[in-house]
GROMACS .gro file of C-alpha atoms in nm:
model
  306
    1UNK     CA    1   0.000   0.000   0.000
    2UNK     CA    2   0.166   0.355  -0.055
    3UNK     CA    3   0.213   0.607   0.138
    4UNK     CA    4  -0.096   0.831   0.004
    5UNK     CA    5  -0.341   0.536   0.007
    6UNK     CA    6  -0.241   0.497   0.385
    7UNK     CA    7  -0.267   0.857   0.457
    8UNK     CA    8  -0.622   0.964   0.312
    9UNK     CA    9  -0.849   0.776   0.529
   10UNK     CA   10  -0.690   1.040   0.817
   11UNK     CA   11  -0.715   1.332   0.610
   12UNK     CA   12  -1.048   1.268   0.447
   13UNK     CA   13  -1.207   1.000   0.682
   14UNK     CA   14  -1.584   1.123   0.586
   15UNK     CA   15  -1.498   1.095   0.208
   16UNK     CA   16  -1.387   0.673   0.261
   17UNK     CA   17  -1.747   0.600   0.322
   18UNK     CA   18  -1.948   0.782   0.076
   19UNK     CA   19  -2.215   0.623  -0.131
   20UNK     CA   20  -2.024   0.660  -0.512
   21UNK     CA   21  -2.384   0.663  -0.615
   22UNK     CA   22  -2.498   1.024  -0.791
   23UNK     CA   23  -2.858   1.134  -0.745
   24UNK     CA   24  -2.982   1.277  -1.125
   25UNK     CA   25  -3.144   1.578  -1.091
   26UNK     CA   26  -3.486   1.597  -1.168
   27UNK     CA   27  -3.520   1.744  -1.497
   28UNK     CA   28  -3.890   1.813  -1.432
   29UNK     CA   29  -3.783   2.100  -1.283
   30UNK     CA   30  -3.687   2.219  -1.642
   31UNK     CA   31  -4.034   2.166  -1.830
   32UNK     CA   32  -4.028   2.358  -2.137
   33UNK     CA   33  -4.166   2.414  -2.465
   34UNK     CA   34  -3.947   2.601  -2.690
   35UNK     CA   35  -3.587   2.428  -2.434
   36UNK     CA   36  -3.549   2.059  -2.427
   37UNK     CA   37  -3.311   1.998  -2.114
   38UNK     CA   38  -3.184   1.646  -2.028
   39UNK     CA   39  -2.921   1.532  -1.820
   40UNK     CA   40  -2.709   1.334  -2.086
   41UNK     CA   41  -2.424   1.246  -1.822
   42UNK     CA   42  -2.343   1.277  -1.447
   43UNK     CA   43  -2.338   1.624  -1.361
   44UNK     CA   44  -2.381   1.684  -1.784
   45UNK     CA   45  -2.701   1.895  -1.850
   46UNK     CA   46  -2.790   1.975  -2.259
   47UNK     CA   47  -2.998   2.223  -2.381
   48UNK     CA   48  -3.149   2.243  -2.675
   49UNK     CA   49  -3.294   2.527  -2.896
   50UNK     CA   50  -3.600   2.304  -2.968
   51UNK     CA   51  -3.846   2.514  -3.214
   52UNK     CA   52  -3.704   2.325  -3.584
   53UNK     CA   53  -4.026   2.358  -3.765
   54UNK     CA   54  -3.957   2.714  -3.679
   55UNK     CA   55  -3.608   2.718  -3.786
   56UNK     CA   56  -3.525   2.769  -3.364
   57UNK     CA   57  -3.561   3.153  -3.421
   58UNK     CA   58  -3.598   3.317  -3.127
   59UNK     CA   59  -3.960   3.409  -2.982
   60UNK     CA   60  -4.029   3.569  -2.674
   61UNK     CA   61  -4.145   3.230  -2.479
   62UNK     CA   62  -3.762   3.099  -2.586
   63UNK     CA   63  -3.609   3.422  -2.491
   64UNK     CA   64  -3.781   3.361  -2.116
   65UNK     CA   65  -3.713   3.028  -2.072
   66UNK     CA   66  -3.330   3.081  -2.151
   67UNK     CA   67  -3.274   3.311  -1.857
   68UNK     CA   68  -3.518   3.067  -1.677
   69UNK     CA   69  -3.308   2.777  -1.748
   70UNK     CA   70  -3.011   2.892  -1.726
   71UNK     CA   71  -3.072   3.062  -1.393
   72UNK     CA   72  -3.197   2.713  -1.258
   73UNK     CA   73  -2.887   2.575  -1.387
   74UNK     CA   74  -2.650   2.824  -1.182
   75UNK     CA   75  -2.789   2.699  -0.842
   76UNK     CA   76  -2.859   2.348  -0.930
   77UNK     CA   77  -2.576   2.128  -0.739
   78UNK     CA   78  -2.617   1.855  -0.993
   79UNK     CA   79  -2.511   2.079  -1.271
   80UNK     CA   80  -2.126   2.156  -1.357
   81UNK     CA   81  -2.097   2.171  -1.741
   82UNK     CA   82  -2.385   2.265  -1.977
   83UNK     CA   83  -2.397   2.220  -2.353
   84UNK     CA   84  -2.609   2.434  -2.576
   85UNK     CA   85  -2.744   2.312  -2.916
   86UNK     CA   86  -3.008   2.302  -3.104
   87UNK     CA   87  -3.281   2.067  -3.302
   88UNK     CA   88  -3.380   1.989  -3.642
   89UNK     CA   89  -3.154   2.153  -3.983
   90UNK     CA   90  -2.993   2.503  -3.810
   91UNK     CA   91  -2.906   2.611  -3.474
   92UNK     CA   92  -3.123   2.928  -3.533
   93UNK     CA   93  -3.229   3.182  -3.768
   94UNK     CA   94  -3.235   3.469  -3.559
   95UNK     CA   95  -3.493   3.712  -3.381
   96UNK     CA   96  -3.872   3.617  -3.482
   97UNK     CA   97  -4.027   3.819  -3.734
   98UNK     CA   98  -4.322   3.824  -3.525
   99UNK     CA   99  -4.233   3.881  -3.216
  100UNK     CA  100  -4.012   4.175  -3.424
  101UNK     CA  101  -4.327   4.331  -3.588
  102UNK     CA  102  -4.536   4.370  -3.288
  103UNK     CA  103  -4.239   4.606  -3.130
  104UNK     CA  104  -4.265   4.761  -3.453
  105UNK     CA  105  -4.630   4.828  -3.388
  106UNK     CA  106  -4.521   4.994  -3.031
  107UNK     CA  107  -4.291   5.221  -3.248
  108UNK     CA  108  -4.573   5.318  -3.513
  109UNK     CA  109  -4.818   5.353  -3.245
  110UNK     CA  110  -4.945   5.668  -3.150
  111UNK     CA  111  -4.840   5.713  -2.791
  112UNK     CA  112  -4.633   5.938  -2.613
  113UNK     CA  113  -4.260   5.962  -2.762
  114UNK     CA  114  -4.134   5.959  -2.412
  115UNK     CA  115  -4.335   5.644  -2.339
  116UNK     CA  116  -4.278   5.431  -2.637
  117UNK     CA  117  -3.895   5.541  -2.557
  118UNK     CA  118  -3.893   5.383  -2.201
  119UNK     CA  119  -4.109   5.056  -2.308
  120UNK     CA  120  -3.857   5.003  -2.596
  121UNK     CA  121  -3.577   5.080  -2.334
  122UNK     CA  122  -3.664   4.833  -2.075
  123UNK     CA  123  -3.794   4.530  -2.343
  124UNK     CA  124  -3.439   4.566  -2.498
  125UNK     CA  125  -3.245   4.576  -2.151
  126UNK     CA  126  -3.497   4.263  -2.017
  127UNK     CA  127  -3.404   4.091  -2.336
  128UNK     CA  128  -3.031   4.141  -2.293
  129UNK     CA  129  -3.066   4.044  -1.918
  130UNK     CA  130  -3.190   3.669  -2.014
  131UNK     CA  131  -2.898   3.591  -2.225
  132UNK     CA  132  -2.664   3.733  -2.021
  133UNK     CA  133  -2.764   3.453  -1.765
  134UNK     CA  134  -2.582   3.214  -1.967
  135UNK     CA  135  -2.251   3.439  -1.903
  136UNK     CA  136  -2.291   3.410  -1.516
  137UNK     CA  137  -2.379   3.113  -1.491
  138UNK     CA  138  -2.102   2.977  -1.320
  139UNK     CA  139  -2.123   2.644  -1.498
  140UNK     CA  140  -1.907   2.609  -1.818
  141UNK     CA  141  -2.115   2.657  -2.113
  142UNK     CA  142  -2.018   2.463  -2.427
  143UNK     CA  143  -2.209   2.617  -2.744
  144UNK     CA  144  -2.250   2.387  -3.060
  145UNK     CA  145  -2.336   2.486  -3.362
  146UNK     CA  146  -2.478   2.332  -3.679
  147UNK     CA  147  -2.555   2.474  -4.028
  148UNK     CA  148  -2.705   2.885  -4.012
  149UNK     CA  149  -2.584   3.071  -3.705
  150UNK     CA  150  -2.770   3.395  -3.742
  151UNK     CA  151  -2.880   3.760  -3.578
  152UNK     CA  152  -2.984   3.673  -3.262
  153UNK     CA  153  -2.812   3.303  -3.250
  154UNK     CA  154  -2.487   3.513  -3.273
  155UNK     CA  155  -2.556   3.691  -2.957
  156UNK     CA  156  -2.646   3.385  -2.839
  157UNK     CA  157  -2.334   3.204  -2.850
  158UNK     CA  158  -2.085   3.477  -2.804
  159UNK     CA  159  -2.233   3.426  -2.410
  160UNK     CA  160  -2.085   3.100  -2.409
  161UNK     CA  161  -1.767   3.009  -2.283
  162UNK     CA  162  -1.652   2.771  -2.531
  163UNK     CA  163  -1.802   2.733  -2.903
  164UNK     CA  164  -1.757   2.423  -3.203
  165UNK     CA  165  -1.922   2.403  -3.483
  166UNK     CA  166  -1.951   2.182  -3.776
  167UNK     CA  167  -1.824   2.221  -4.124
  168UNK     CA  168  -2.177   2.371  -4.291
  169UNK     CA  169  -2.236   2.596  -3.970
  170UNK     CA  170  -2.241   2.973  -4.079
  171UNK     CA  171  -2.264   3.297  -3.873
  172UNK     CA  172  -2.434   3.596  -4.005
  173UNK     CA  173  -2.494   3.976  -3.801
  174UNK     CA  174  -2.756   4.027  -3.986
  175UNK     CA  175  -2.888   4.365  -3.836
  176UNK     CA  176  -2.815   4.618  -4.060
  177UNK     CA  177  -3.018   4.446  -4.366
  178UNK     CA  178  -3.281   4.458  -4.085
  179UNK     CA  179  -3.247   4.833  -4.071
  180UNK     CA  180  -3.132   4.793  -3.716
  181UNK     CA  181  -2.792   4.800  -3.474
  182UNK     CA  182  -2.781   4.476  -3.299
  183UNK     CA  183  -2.868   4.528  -2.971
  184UNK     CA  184  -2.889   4.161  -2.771
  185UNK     CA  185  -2.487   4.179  -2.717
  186UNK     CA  186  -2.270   4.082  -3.053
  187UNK     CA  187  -2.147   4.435  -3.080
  188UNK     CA  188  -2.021   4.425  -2.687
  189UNK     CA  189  -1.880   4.052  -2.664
  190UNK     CA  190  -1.768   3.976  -3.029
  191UNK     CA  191  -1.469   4.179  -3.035
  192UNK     CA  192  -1.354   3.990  -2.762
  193UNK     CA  193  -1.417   3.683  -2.859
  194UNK     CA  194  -1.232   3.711  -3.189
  195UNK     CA  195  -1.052   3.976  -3.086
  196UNK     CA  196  -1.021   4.204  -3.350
  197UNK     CA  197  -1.202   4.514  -3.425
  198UNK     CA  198  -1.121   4.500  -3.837
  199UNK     CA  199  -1.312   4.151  -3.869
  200UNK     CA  200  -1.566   4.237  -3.664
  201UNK     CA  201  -1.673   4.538  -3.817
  202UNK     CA  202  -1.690   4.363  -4.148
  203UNK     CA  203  -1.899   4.130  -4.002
  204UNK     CA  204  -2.136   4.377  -3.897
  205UNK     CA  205  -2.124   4.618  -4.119
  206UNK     CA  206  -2.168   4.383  -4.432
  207UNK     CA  207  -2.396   4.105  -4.242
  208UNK     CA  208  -2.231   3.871  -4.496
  209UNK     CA  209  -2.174   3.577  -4.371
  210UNK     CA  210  -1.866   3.389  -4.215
  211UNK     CA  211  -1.783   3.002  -4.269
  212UNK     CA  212  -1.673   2.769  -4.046
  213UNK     CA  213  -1.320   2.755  -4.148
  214UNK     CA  214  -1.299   3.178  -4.130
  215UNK     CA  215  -1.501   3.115  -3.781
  216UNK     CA  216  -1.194   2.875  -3.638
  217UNK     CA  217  -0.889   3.054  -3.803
  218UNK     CA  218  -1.039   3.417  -3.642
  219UNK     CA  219  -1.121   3.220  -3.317
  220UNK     CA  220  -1.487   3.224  -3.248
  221UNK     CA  221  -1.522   2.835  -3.224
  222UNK     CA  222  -1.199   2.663  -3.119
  223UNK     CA  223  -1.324   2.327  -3.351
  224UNK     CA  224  -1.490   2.203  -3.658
  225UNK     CA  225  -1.649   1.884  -3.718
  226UNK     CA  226  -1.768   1.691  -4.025
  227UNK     CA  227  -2.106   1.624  -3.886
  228UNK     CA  228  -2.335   1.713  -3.594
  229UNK     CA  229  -2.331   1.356  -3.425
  230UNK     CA  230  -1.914   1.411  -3.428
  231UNK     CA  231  -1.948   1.760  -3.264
  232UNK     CA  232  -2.216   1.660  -2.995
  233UNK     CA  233  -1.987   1.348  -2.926
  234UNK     CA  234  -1.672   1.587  -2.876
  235UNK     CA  235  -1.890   1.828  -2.650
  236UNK     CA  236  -2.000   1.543  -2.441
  237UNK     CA  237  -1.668   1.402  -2.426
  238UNK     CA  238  -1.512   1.754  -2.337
  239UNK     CA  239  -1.831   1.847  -2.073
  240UNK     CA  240  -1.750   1.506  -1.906
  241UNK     CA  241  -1.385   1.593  -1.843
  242UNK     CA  242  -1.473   1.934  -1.694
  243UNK     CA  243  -1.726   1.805  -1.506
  244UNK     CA  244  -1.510   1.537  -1.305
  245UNK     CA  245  -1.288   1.811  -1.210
  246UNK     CA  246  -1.364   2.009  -0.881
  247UNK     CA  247  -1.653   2.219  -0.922
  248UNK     CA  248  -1.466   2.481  -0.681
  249UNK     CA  249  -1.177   2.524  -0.964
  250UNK     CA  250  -1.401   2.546  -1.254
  251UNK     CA  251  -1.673   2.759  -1.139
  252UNK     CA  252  -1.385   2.981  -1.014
  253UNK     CA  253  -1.172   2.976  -1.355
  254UNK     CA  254  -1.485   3.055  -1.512
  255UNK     CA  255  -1.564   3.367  -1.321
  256UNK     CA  256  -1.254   3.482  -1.298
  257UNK     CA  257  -1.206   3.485  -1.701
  258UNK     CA  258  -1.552   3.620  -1.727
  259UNK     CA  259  -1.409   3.872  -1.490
  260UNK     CA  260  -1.078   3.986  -1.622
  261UNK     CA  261  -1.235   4.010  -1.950
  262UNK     CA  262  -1.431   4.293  -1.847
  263UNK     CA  263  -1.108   4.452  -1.612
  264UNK     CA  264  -0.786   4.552  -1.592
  265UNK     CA  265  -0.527   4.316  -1.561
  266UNK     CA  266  -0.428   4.445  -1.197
  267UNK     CA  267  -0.801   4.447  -1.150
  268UNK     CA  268  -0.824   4.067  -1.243
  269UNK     CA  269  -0.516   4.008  -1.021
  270UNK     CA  270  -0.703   4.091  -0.717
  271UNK     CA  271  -0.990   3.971  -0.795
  272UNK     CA  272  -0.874   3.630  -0.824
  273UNK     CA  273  -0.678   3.649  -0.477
  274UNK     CA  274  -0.962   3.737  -0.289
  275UNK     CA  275  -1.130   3.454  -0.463
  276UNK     CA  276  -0.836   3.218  -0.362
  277UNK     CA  277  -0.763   3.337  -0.001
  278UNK     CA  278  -1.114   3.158   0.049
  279UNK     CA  279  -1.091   2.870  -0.204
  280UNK     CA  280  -0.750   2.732  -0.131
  281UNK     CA  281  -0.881   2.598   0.226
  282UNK     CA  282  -1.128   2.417   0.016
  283UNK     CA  283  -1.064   1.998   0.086
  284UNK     CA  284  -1.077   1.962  -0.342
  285UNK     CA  285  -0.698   2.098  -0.297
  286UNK     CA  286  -0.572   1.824  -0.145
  287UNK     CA  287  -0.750   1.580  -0.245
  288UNK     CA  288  -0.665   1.666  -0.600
  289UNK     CA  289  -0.292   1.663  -0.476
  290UNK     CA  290  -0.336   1.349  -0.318
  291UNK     CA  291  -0.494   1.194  -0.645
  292UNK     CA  292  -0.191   1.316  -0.822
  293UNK     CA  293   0.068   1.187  -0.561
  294UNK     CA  294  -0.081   0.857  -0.589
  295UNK     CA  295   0.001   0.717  -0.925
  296UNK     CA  296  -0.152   0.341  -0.839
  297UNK     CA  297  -0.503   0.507  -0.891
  298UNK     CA  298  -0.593   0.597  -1.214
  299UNK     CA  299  -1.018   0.765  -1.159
  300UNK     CA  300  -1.058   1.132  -1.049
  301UNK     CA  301  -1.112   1.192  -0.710
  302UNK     CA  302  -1.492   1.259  -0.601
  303UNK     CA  303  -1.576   1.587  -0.506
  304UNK     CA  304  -1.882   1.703  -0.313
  305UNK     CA  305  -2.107   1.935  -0.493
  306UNK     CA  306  -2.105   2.315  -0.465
   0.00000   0.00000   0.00000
């Protein structure tokens, strides 16, 4: 027996005895109509844009039930890595027309200028709001996208902490030939997720769209895949290997990049140390040095939820 396998039981004595046996979470909880959320793996939530005779765009009942889901996902335990597709031929074509012509009927209406003005203010700000869950949730976010990619699908996934795609996915701003300035969060997140200003501007500008191989080689999705069954298997793959981790180090690298990506770098620095002078009492320190002392043992160590 070595040395480590003698010395956990007297630094973690409660952790010899518990049950290996994971409770799923009861995806109930996450009834939907326009979402479809399962659990697909321990601790492995998907959800899916599910509207494909609709080409997924984006009504208002999806718009709500994203910052619904997303919110329940943040606090549920059983949740530490979401992926984020979509069903039938696209992930989504965008903004509803409908749902776009009756704020267009707010605009024409006769009302007060100063009214309209404040309705149109807060509808745009709520709608921001409900995306922007997806960005603090604290679980890892994996975005996956297949075939058209456009308007409001773009801000969509530019929320999301990690994006593939496969080799037919396309991205399209398509705002401007909507007579518009997008307004959900592309223009504030997509120059730093590609990271620069040129490309981005002739994204938006033009709305023309950008393939999947421009989309890697400018950084938007960090892989490409021949099909969607390849890309959902790497996702699932990838979401399982985050998920084993400690939930304390990923939910912290993942606000603390979400962090410093809105701050200074000295900013960042101290945000992250007041973060750690907390976190690195946490018991998934050493028990993640003790898994990687002991070289006889090849599984993760279990950690307790967060």
């Amino acid at each position: 027996m070595s040395f480590t396998t003698k010395l956990r039981p007297l630094l973690f004595p409660r952790f010899m005895t518990t049950s290996t046996t994971r409770l799923m979470s009861d995806t109930t909880a996450y009834n939907c109509k326009a979402l479809n959320v399962t659990q697909a793996a321990p601790f492995v939530f998907n959800v899916e844009l599910n509207r494909p005779n609709k080409m997924n765009a984006l009504n208002k009942a999806m718009w709500e039930e994203v910052g619904e889901v997303f919110t329940k996902l943040d606090r549920d335990q059983e949740c530490r890595v979401v992926v984020l597709s979509a069903a039938g031929k696209m992930f989504s074509s965008g903004i509803d027309l409908s749902d776009l012509s009756q704020l267009a009927s707010v605009v024409y209406s006769e009302d007060d200028i100063a009214r309209k003005s404040m309705f149109m203010y807060q509808n745009i700000r709520h709608l921001q709001d409900l995306f922007t869950t997806i960005e603090k949730c604290k679980k890892p976010v994996i975005g996956c996208v297949h075939n058209a990619c456009v308007g409001a699908g773009v801000d969509l996934i530019t929320t999301t902490d990690i994006r593939l795609c496969t080799t037919d996915a396309w991205f399209c701003v398509k705002e401007v030939d909507m007579g518009l300035a997008a307004d959900v969060g592309t223009l504030q997140r997509l120059p730093k997720v590609i990271g620069s200003q040129s490309v981005v501007s002739d994204l938006c500008l033009t709305a023309r769209r950008m393939g999947s191989e421009e989309a890697e080689r400018c950084g938007l999705v960090s892989s490409v895949f021949q099909t969607k069954e390849e890309m959902m298997n790497a996702a699932m793959d990838m979401a399982t290997m985050i998920a084993v981790k400690s939930p304390v180090a990923v939910q912290g690298t993942k606000m603390n990049l979400v962090y410093s990506r809105e701050h200074s770098v000295e900013e960042g620095l101290d945000q992250v140390a007041k973060w750690n002078m907390t976190m690195l009492q946490s018991e998934d320190l050493m028990k993640s040095a003790m898994a990687a002392m002991d070289k006889s043992n090849t599984e993760p160590p279990e950690f307790a939820n967060l």
